[in-house]
Amino acid sequence: MFFCALGKICNYETDRHRGGENVREARRTEVIVVGAGLAGLSAALALYDRGIDVIVLEAQSRVGGKVLSVVEDGVTVDYGAQWISPHQPRMKALLARFGLTTVPTFAKGDALYVLRGDRMRGNGDRPPLGWTGKLDLFRIRRKLDKLAGTIDPGAPWKSAAAPELDALTMETWLEKAAFSTAAKSFCRAVAEEGLCARLSEVSMLDVLWDYVSAGGVDKLMTAEDEWIAGGTQQLPAKMAERLGDAVRPDNAVRTIRWGGGQVTAYTDREAWTGRRAIVAIPPTFTNRIAYEPPLPPDRDQLCQRIGQGAVIKFVLVYDTPFWRERGWSGSAYGETGPIQTVLDGTEPGQRLGVLAAMANGGHARRLGRLGKEERKTEVLRSLARFVGEKALEPVAVYEKDWSADPWIRGGYGGRFAPGVLSEFGPSLLEPVGPIHWAGAETATVWRMYMEGALQSGERAAEEVARALEAERPAGGSAARITR
Amino acid sequence: MFFCALGKICNYETDRHRGGENVREARRTEVIVVGAGLAGLSAALALYDRGIDVIVLEAQSRVGGKVLSVVEDGVTVDYGAQWISPHQPRMKALLARFGLTTVPTFAKGDALYVLRGDRMRGNGDRPPLGWTGKLDLFRIRRKLDKLAGTIDPGAPWKSAAAPELDALTMETWLEKAAFSTAAKSFCRAVAEEGLCARLSEVSMLDVLWDYVSAGGVDKLMTAEDEWIAGGTQQLPAKMAERLGDAVRPDNAVRTIRWGGGQVTAYTDREAWTGRRAIVAIPPTFTNRIAYEPPLPPDRDQLCQRIGQGAVIKFVLVYDTPFWRERGWSGSAYGETGPIQTVLDGTEPGQRLGVLAAMANGGHARRLGRLGKEERKTEVLRSLARFVGEKALEPVAVYEKDWSADPWIRGGYGGRFAPGVLSEFGPSLLEPVGPIHWAGAETATVWRMYMEGALQSGERAAEEVARALEAERPAGGSAARITR
C-alpha cells in the first residue's frame, strides 16, 4: 500500500495499474509474451497452435525485432537479419508453412579477401592462405572441435573446462592457438562479423557455445547460403497475421507483477493478466522492466553484464552487379574493416546489383559516431578495397545502425565478457516464478541466428505448456479461455 | 502522436504524462536530481546553496542509497558504507557542517591475516610477508605508482597506455607483475574487497583509475581509519532535511523527456519540468529509465556493460570485544573468503563488541545463494579462522545483501570489464542534452567511496550551474524561481 498523489490509498495487490490516478482493469489471457521478434512470435505461435490463449506485447509499432525489410525506390532492402542455412529446420518449416521461398546466395566465382592489407581470391573451401596458413587453420579447427566436444550446448557452464575457457577472450585464445599470422588474420575476419564484437571483448566459452550450438564449422559455413525472397520481414509479418489481434504493438511492457498463481504485465496503455509470461527480448532489456517482486540477484547481475554487440548494415545498390562480370561472387571478407563482410543480395531477374555490407563491433561503433556522409565515404572506400573503384558509384546507399534503435540497441545479440557465463549462466534460462525467458541469447541451437530465436521461443513455449498442464485441475481437461 | 487505448490522440510534445488516461500537469523547478544517494544529495545541496531551485526524485522510501543505518536491539548497525579517510575533505567538511563526529577505527594491537591457509599477525605498515614477499610488494607498488602516473583521473581513456591496460584484467596483470605467491595472495586479499569483484572480472585500467583517484596506496591505506559516530545514515538524513520537501521519496523516475530547452521527469506519481537534470544513480540503472529522445548509442551500450560488484555486509555483535584482549585490533584480511575483510565497529563506551565483516564479489554471490542459516554458519566459520572459536558465539548477526536490494543491485559500484573503459569511457561523464550524470562511478577523486559520490555530485552541480548561467538572458540577473 502507498499513498498516491491524490492522497488515496492504493493497493498493489489488486489487478490495477500502479499510480492511483490510473486505475485500470487488466484483461485476461493464459500466457503473456513480451516482444514480437522472432523468439516471441515463435513462442506465441507454438502456444496458439496448441490452443493456448496468448497475447504478445510489443514495444515498437512493428513486429520483427532485428528483422526489418523496407521497399526503397522499388528495391526490397533487408536492413536486418537476412540469411539462413539449409541446416536450419525450424526456419525451413516455417517458411514452407507460410508459403515463402528462398534465393540461393549468389556464389558463382570467387570470394574476395583483404587480409593483412592484400586482396586475394578464394572461397570457403579454398581460403586464400599459403600452406602454413592452411595447416594452421586445420589445426585451429581441430582444436575448436575438440573443445566444442567438451561443451553441452544446453548448459555450457557445466563443462569441466568452463572456468578455464571463460577466463580467456577469443583474442587471447587465438593468439596462443595459432602460429601463423595469416591464419589469425583469416579467423579474425570471419569471427568478428559473426560475434559483432572485437575478439578481445568476448569470452572463449561464449564463442564455443555459439560454435557447438550451430554444429561446428561445416554448418557455420552454410549460415549465409540462402535468403528469403521478397524480404525476411514477411516471416514475422505472417506469424503476427496468424496471431491476429493477440499481437499488440506500441505496448512497451514497463512492469511485470506476479504472485498467487498469476502474472500481470503493464504497458503505458494496457494491462494483461495471465498464468505465465515469456519475456522474449535481449537480456539487457529484461532489466529495463520493473518486476514485483524483484528478480533474484543473480538474474539481475547477469543482465547487467550482457552487452549487445554492434552492427551497421549497409545495402548498396549499383546499376549492375558489376562484380559478377569479373568472376567475383560478391562475397568478401576483410580483417581491417570497417566493412568486414559483404554478400550479394541481388534479387534474381533484377537488372540492378545489390551488395549487403556489414560493419561490426568496434568498427560499427566508430562508424556510428561519424556524420552520415563521412560514414558513407568510409564504407564505399572499404568496399572499393574489395571490388574496386566501381564500388564508389552506387545508385543508392541504405543503412541501419542497430545500436541507435532504441528497442534493439545493438546486434546480433548479447555477448558474454570473461567470467560471466561460468558464474551466472544458469540464470539465463531459469524461469523466475511464472516468468520464462526466450530470445536468441537463450538459444541452444544456432545461437544468435534466426533459427536460434525460433528454437528459444519453442523451448519457452514448451516449458510453459508443461507448467500449465501440470497446474491443470485433476480429473479431466479444465475449461480454458480460447480465442 | 499515438492513439491511446481510449482512441484519443495524445501528443507527446506537451507537458503531459504519456498514456492518455493519465494526463497530468508537470510541476516546475530549475533542476531535477534523480536519486537521493550521497551523489544526488550532494548535487542538490550544492545547487540549493547557490539559490537554485532543485527537486530530488528518489525511488526508495528512504534517502541514502548505499548508506543505511538501523538501530537493532540498541546497537546502531551500519549496513552499508561506513568508513572514511582523514584525507577526504568533502566528507570532513560535510560532517562538520552537520555537527557529526567520527570515531577512530580501533587499531590497538595487530591485524590478522589468513593467507594461503595460514593465520598471521601484522598490520598495514608491517604486512605478514617474508623478505621476498616484502620485496615483491615493494616492486608491485612501484609498478602501480608508475602506471598510475600515466593516467589522468579526469579521463583515463585518454592515456597512451589505456588500450594496453584495458586489455588486461587485474588478475592477469598481477600474475605477470608479481613473482612471489605470498605477495599475490596479500594483494588479492586486500584488492578484492575494495573492488567488490574477482580480480579476473575487472580491467586493470579501471583498477588504476580507482588507485590514482584516491591518491595512491598511502591514501588508500587510510580509507578505513574513521567511521561516523551514531551511524552514517545521519549524513544523508541531515542533507535531505536541509533540502526539505524538495526531496521526494517513493518516486522512481520511469521516463525522462527533453527538448525545447527543458526536461521533464515522470514517476508513477509525479511529473517535474526543469531546465536541467542530474541523474545520480548507478550506470546500469540509468539504462532502466526510458529517455525521449533515446540516449546516444555509445551511452546506452556503455551502461549495458557496467555490472555492479557484489557485497554482503555482516554485522556481528558479541558480549565483549574479545579480540582486543588477545592483542588483536579486530582488523582482518583473508585471501580465500568468504569473509575477506573484518573491522572493529564497537562504539566507544559500549560493553558489547561489534565486528563488521564483508564478503565481496564471487564470495558474496555464492553466499547470497545459500539459505540464511547456512550462510550464517559459513560466515562464523570464516570469522573463526581469523579470531578463533569465540567467533562462533555471537549475540546477534545482522546482514544485508546489497545485490538483493532492488534499487541498488550490487556494491560498492559498477566495474568495467576489459575493453569497455577505453572504448566507451567518454560517455560516462558527457551530458546528453540537458541530462548530466553523477554517482560514484563518475567520480574522479576517491572513486567508489562516499567522498567520490560527493565529488561527482558537486561536479555535476557545477556543470549545471555553469550551463544555467550561460543560458541566462543578457542584461542582468533574470527572475528565477526560488523556493
JSON list of N, CA, C and O in Angstrom, two decimals, chain B residues 200-225:
[
{"chain": "B", "resi": 200, "resn": "SER", "atom": "N", "xyz": [39.72, -11.25, -11.70]},
{"chain": "B", "resi": 200, "resn": "SER", "atom": "CA", "xyz": [39.63, -11.70, -13.09]},
{"chain": "B", "resi": 200, "resn": "SER", "atom": "C", "xyz": [38.46, -11.07, -13.84]},
{"chain": "B", "resi": 200, "resn": "SER", "atom": "O", "xyz": [38.27, -11.30, -15.02]},
{"chain": "B", "resi": 201, "resn": "GLU", "atom": "N", "xyz": [37.64, -10.27, -13.14]},
{"chain": "B", "resi": 201, "resn": "GLU", "atom": "CA", "xyz": [36.49, -9.63, -13.80]},
{"chain": "B", "resi": 201, "resn": "GLU", "atom": "C", "xyz": [36.82, -8.20, -14.24]},
{"chain": "B", "resi": 201, "resn": "GLU", "atom": "O", "xyz": [36.09, -7.63, -15.03]},
{"chain": "B", "resi": 202, "resn": "VAL", "atom": "N", "xyz": [37.84, -7.60, -13.63]},
{"chain": "B", "resi": 202, "resn": "VAL", "atom": "CA", "xyz": [37.97, -6.15, -13.70]},
{"chain": "B", "resi": 202, "resn": "VAL", "atom": "C", "xyz": [39.18, -5.74, -14.55]},
{"chain": "B", "resi": 202, "resn": "VAL", "atom": "O", "xyz": [40.28, -6.29, -14.40]},
{"chain": "B", "resi": 203, "resn": "SER", "atom": "N", "xyz": [38.97, -4.77, -15.41]},
{"chain": "B", "resi": 203, "resn": "SER", "atom": "CA", "xyz": [40.04, -4.23, -16.24]},
{"chain": "B", "resi": 203, "resn": "SER", "atom": "C", "xyz": [41.09, -3.55, -15.36]},
{"chain": "B", "resi": 203, "resn": "SER", "atom": "O", "xyz": [40.77, -2.85, -14.41]},
{"chain": "B", "resi": 204, "resn": "MET", "atom": "N", "xyz": [42.36, -3.73, -15.72]},
{"chain": "B", "resi": 204, "resn": "MET", "atom": "CA", "xyz": [43.44, -3.08, -14.97]},
{"chain": "B", "resi": 204, "resn": "MET", "atom": "C", "xyz": [43.34, -1.57, -15.08]},
{"chain": "B", "resi": 204, "resn": "MET", "atom": "O", "xyz": [43.72, -0.85, -14.15]},
{"chain": "B", "resi": 205, "resn": "LEU", "atom": "N", "xyz": [42.80, -1.08, -16.17]},
{"chain": "B", "resi": 205, "resn": "LEU", "atom": "CA", "xyz": [42.63, 0.38, -16.31]},
{"chain": "B", "resi": 205, "resn": "LEU", "atom": "C", "xyz": [41.62, 0.90, -15.29]},
{"chain": "B", "resi": 205, "resn": "LEU", "atom": "O", "xyz": [41.83, 1.97, -14.69]},
{"chain": "B", "resi": 206, "resn": "ASP", "atom": "N", "xyz": [40.57, 0.15, -15.06]},
{"chain": "B", "resi": 206, "resn": "ASP", "atom": "CA", "xyz": [39.57, 0.52, -14.05]},
{"chain": "B", "resi": 206, "resn": "ASP", "atom": "C", "xyz": [40.22, 0.54, -12.65]},
{"chain": "B", "resi": 206, "resn": "ASP", "atom": "O", "xyz": [40.02, 1.48, -11.87]},
{"chain": "B", "resi": 207, "resn": "VAL", "atom": "N", "xyz": [41.00, -0.48, -12.35]},
{"chain": "B", "resi": 207, "resn": "VAL", "atom": "CA", "xyz": [41.67, -0.57, -11.06]},
{"chain": "B", "resi": 207, "resn": "VAL", "atom": "C", "xyz": [42.61, 0.63, -10.86]},
{"chain": "B", "resi": 207, "resn": "VAL", "atom": "O", "xyz": [42.61, 1.28, -9.81]},
{"chain": "B", "resi": 208, "resn": "LEU", "atom": "N", "xyz": [43.36, 0.93, -11.90]},
{"chain": "B", "resi": 208, "resn": "LEU", "atom": "CA", "xyz": [44.31, 2.05, -11.80]},
{"chain": "B", "resi": 208, "resn": "LEU", "atom": "C", "xyz": [43.58, 3.39, -11.67]},
{"chain": "B", "resi": 208, "resn": "LEU", "atom": "O", "xyz": [44.08, 4.32, -11.04]},
{"chain": "B", "resi": 209, "resn": "TRP", "atom": "N", "xyz": [42.42, 3.48, -12.28]},
{"chain": "B", "resi": 209, "resn": "TRP", "atom": "CA", "xyz": [41.64, 4.71, -12.16]},
{"chain": "B", "resi": 209, "resn": "TRP", "atom": "C", "xyz": [41.26, 4.94, -10.70]},
{"chain": "B", "resi": 209, "resn": "TRP", "atom": "O", "xyz": [41.44, 6.03, -10.15]},
{"chain": "B", "resi": 210, "resn": "ASP", "atom": "N", "xyz": [40.75, 3.88, -10.05]},
{"chain": "B", "resi": 210, "resn": "ASP", "atom": "CA", "xyz": [40.47, 3.97, -8.61]},
{"chain": "B", "resi": 210, "resn": "ASP", "atom": "C", "xyz": [41.73, 4.41, -7.84]},
{"chain": "B", "resi": 210, "resn": "ASP", "atom": "O", "xyz": [41.68, 5.29, -6.98]},
{"chain": "B", "resi": 211, "resn": "TYR", "atom": "N", "xyz": [42.81, 3.73, -8.15]},
{"chain": "B", "resi": 211, "resn": "TYR", "atom": "CA", "xyz": [44.07, 3.90, -7.42]},
{"chain": "B", "resi": 211, "resn": "TYR", "atom": "C", "xyz": [44.55, 5.35, -7.50]},
{"chain": "B", "resi": 211, "resn": "TYR", "atom": "O", "xyz": [44.84, 5.98, -6.48]},
{"chain": "B", "resi": 212, "resn": "VAL", "atom": "N", "xyz": [44.58, 5.88, -8.71]},
{"chain": "B", "resi": 212, "resn": "VAL", "atom": "CA", "xyz": [45.10, 7.24, -8.89]},
{"chain": "B", "resi": 212, "resn": "VAL", "atom": "C", "xyz": [44.09, 8.27, -8.35]},
{"chain": "B", "resi": 212, "resn": "VAL", "atom": "O", "xyz": [44.49, 9.30, -7.79]},
{"chain": "B", "resi": 213, "resn": "SER", "atom": "N", "xyz": [42.82, 7.95, -8.45]},
{"chain": "B", "resi": 213, "resn": "SER", "atom": "CA", "xyz": [41.81, 8.91, -7.97]},
{"chain": "B", "resi": 213, "resn": "SER", "atom": "C", "xyz": [41.86, 9.07, -6.45]},
{"chain": "B", "resi": 213, "resn": "SER", "atom": "O", "xyz": [41.50, 10.12, -5.91]},
{"chain": "B", "resi": 214, "resn": "ALA", "atom": "N", "xyz": [42.30, 8.03, -5.77]},
{"chain": "B", "resi": 214, "resn": "ALA", "atom": "CA", "xyz": [42.39, 8.11, -4.30]},
{"chain": "B", "resi": 214, "resn": "ALA", "atom": "C", "xyz": [43.72, 8.71, -3.86]},
{"chain": "B", "resi": 214, "resn": "ALA", "atom": "O", "xyz": [43.87, 9.10, -2.70]},
{"chain": "B", "resi": 215, "resn": "GLY", "atom": "N", "xyz": [44.68, 8.77, -4.78]},
{"chain": "B", "resi": 215, "resn": "GLY", "atom": "CA", "xyz": [45.97, 9.35, -4.43]},
{"chain": "B", "resi": 215, "resn": "GLY", "atom": "C", "xyz": [47.02, 8.31, -4.08]},
{"chain": "B", "resi": 215, "resn": "GLY", "atom": "O", "xyz": [47.99, 8.61, -3.38]},
{"chain": "B", "resi": 216, "resn": "GLY", "atom": "N", "xyz": [46.80, 7.06, -4.52]},
{"chain": "B", "resi": 216, "resn": "GLY", "atom": "CA", "xyz": [47.82, 6.03, -4.34]},
{"chain": "B", "resi": 216, "resn": "GLY", "atom": "C", "xyz": [47.67, 5.24, -3.06]},
{"chain": "B", "resi": 216, "resn": "GLY", "atom": "O", "xyz": [46.73, 5.45, -2.28]},
{"chain": "B", "resi": 217, "resn": "VAL", "atom": "N", "xyz": [48.62, 4.35, -2.83]},
{"chain": "B", "resi": 217, "resn": "VAL", "atom": "CA", "xyz": [48.48, 3.34, -1.78]},
{"chain": "B", "resi": 217, "resn": "VAL", "atom": "C", "xyz": [48.49, 3.94, -0.38]},
{"chain": "B", "resi": 217, "resn": "VAL", "atom": "O", "xyz": [47.75, 3.49, 0.50]},
{"chain": "B", "resi": 218, "resn": "ASP", "atom": "N", "xyz": [49.27, 4.99, -0.15]},
{"chain": "B", "resi": 218, "resn": "ASP", "atom": "CA", "xyz": [49.31, 5.59, 1.19]},
{"chain": "B", "resi": 218, "resn": "ASP", "atom": "C", "xyz": [47.94, 6.13, 1.60]},
{"chain": "B", "resi": 218, "resn": "ASP", "atom": "O", "xyz": [47.49, 5.95, 2.73]},
{"chain": "B", "resi": 219, "resn": "LYS", "atom": "N", "xyz": [47.28, 6.76, 0.67]},
{"chain": "B", "resi": 219, "resn": "LYS", "atom": "CA", "xyz": [45.95, 7.30, 0.94]},
{"chain": "B", "resi": 219, "resn": "LYS", "atom": "C", "xyz": [44.93, 6.16, 1.09]},
{"chain": "B", "resi": 219, "resn": "LYS", "atom": "O", "xyz": [44.11, 6.17, 1.98]},
{"chain": "B", "resi": 220, "resn": "LEU", "atom": "N", "xyz": [45.02, 5.19, 0.19]},
{"chain": "B", "resi": 220, "resn": "LEU", "atom": "CA", "xyz": [44.08, 4.07, 0.25]},
{"chain": "B", "resi": 220, "resn": "LEU", "atom": "C", "xyz": [44.15, 3.34, 1.59]},
{"chain": "B", "resi": 220, "resn": "LEU", "atom": "O", "xyz": [43.15, 2.86, 2.11]},
{"chain": "B", "resi": 221, "resn": "MET", "atom": "N", "xyz": [45.37, 3.30, 2.17]},
{"chain": "B", "resi": 221, "resn": "MET", "atom": "CA", "xyz": [45.53, 2.61, 3.45]},
{"chain": "B", "resi": 221, "resn": "MET", "atom": "C", "xyz": [44.85, 3.34, 4.60]},
{"chain": "B", "resi": 221, "resn": "MET", "atom": "O", "xyz": [44.67, 2.78, 5.68]},
{"chain": "B", "resi": 222, "resn": "THR", "atom": "N", "xyz": [44.45, 4.60, 4.35]},
{"chain": "B", "resi": 222, "resn": "THR", "atom": "CA", "xyz": [43.74, 5.36, 5.40]},
{"chain": "B", "resi": 222, "resn": "THR", "atom": "C", "xyz": [42.22, 5.33, 5.19]},
{"chain": "B", "resi": 222, "resn": "THR", "atom": "O", "xyz": [41.49, 5.97, 5.96]},
{"chain": "B", "resi": 223, "resn": "ALA", "atom": "N", "xyz": [41.76, 4.59, 4.17]},
{"chain": "B", "resi": 223, "resn": "ALA", "atom": "CA", "xyz": [40.35, 4.67, 3.77]},
{"chain": "B", "resi": 223, "resn": "ALA", "atom": "C", "xyz": [39.40, 4.22, 4.87]},
{"chain": "B", "resi": 223, "resn": "ALA", "atom": "O", "xyz": [38.22, 4.58, 4.87]},
{"chain": "B", "resi": 224, "resn": "GLU", "atom": "N", "xyz": [39.88, 3.41, 5.79]},
{"chain": "B", "resi": 224, "resn": "GLU", "atom": "CA", "xyz": [39.01, 2.90, 6.85]},
{"chain": "B", "resi": 224, "resn": "GLU", "atom": "C", "xyz": [39.48, 3.35, 8.23]},
{"chain": "B", "resi": 224, "resn": "GLU", "atom": "O", "xyz": [39.25, 2.68, 9.23]},
{"chain": "B", "resi": 225, "resn": "ASP", "atom": "N", "xyz": [40.11, 4.50, 8.28]},
{"chain": "B", "resi": 225, "resn": "ASP", "atom": "CA", "xyz": [40.67, 4.98, 9.55]},
{"chain": "B", "resi": 225, "resn": "ASP", "atom": "C", "xyz": [39.61, 5.50, 10.53]},
{"chain": "B", "resi": 225, "resn": "ASP", "atom": "O", "xyz": [39.86, 5.54, 11.73]}
]
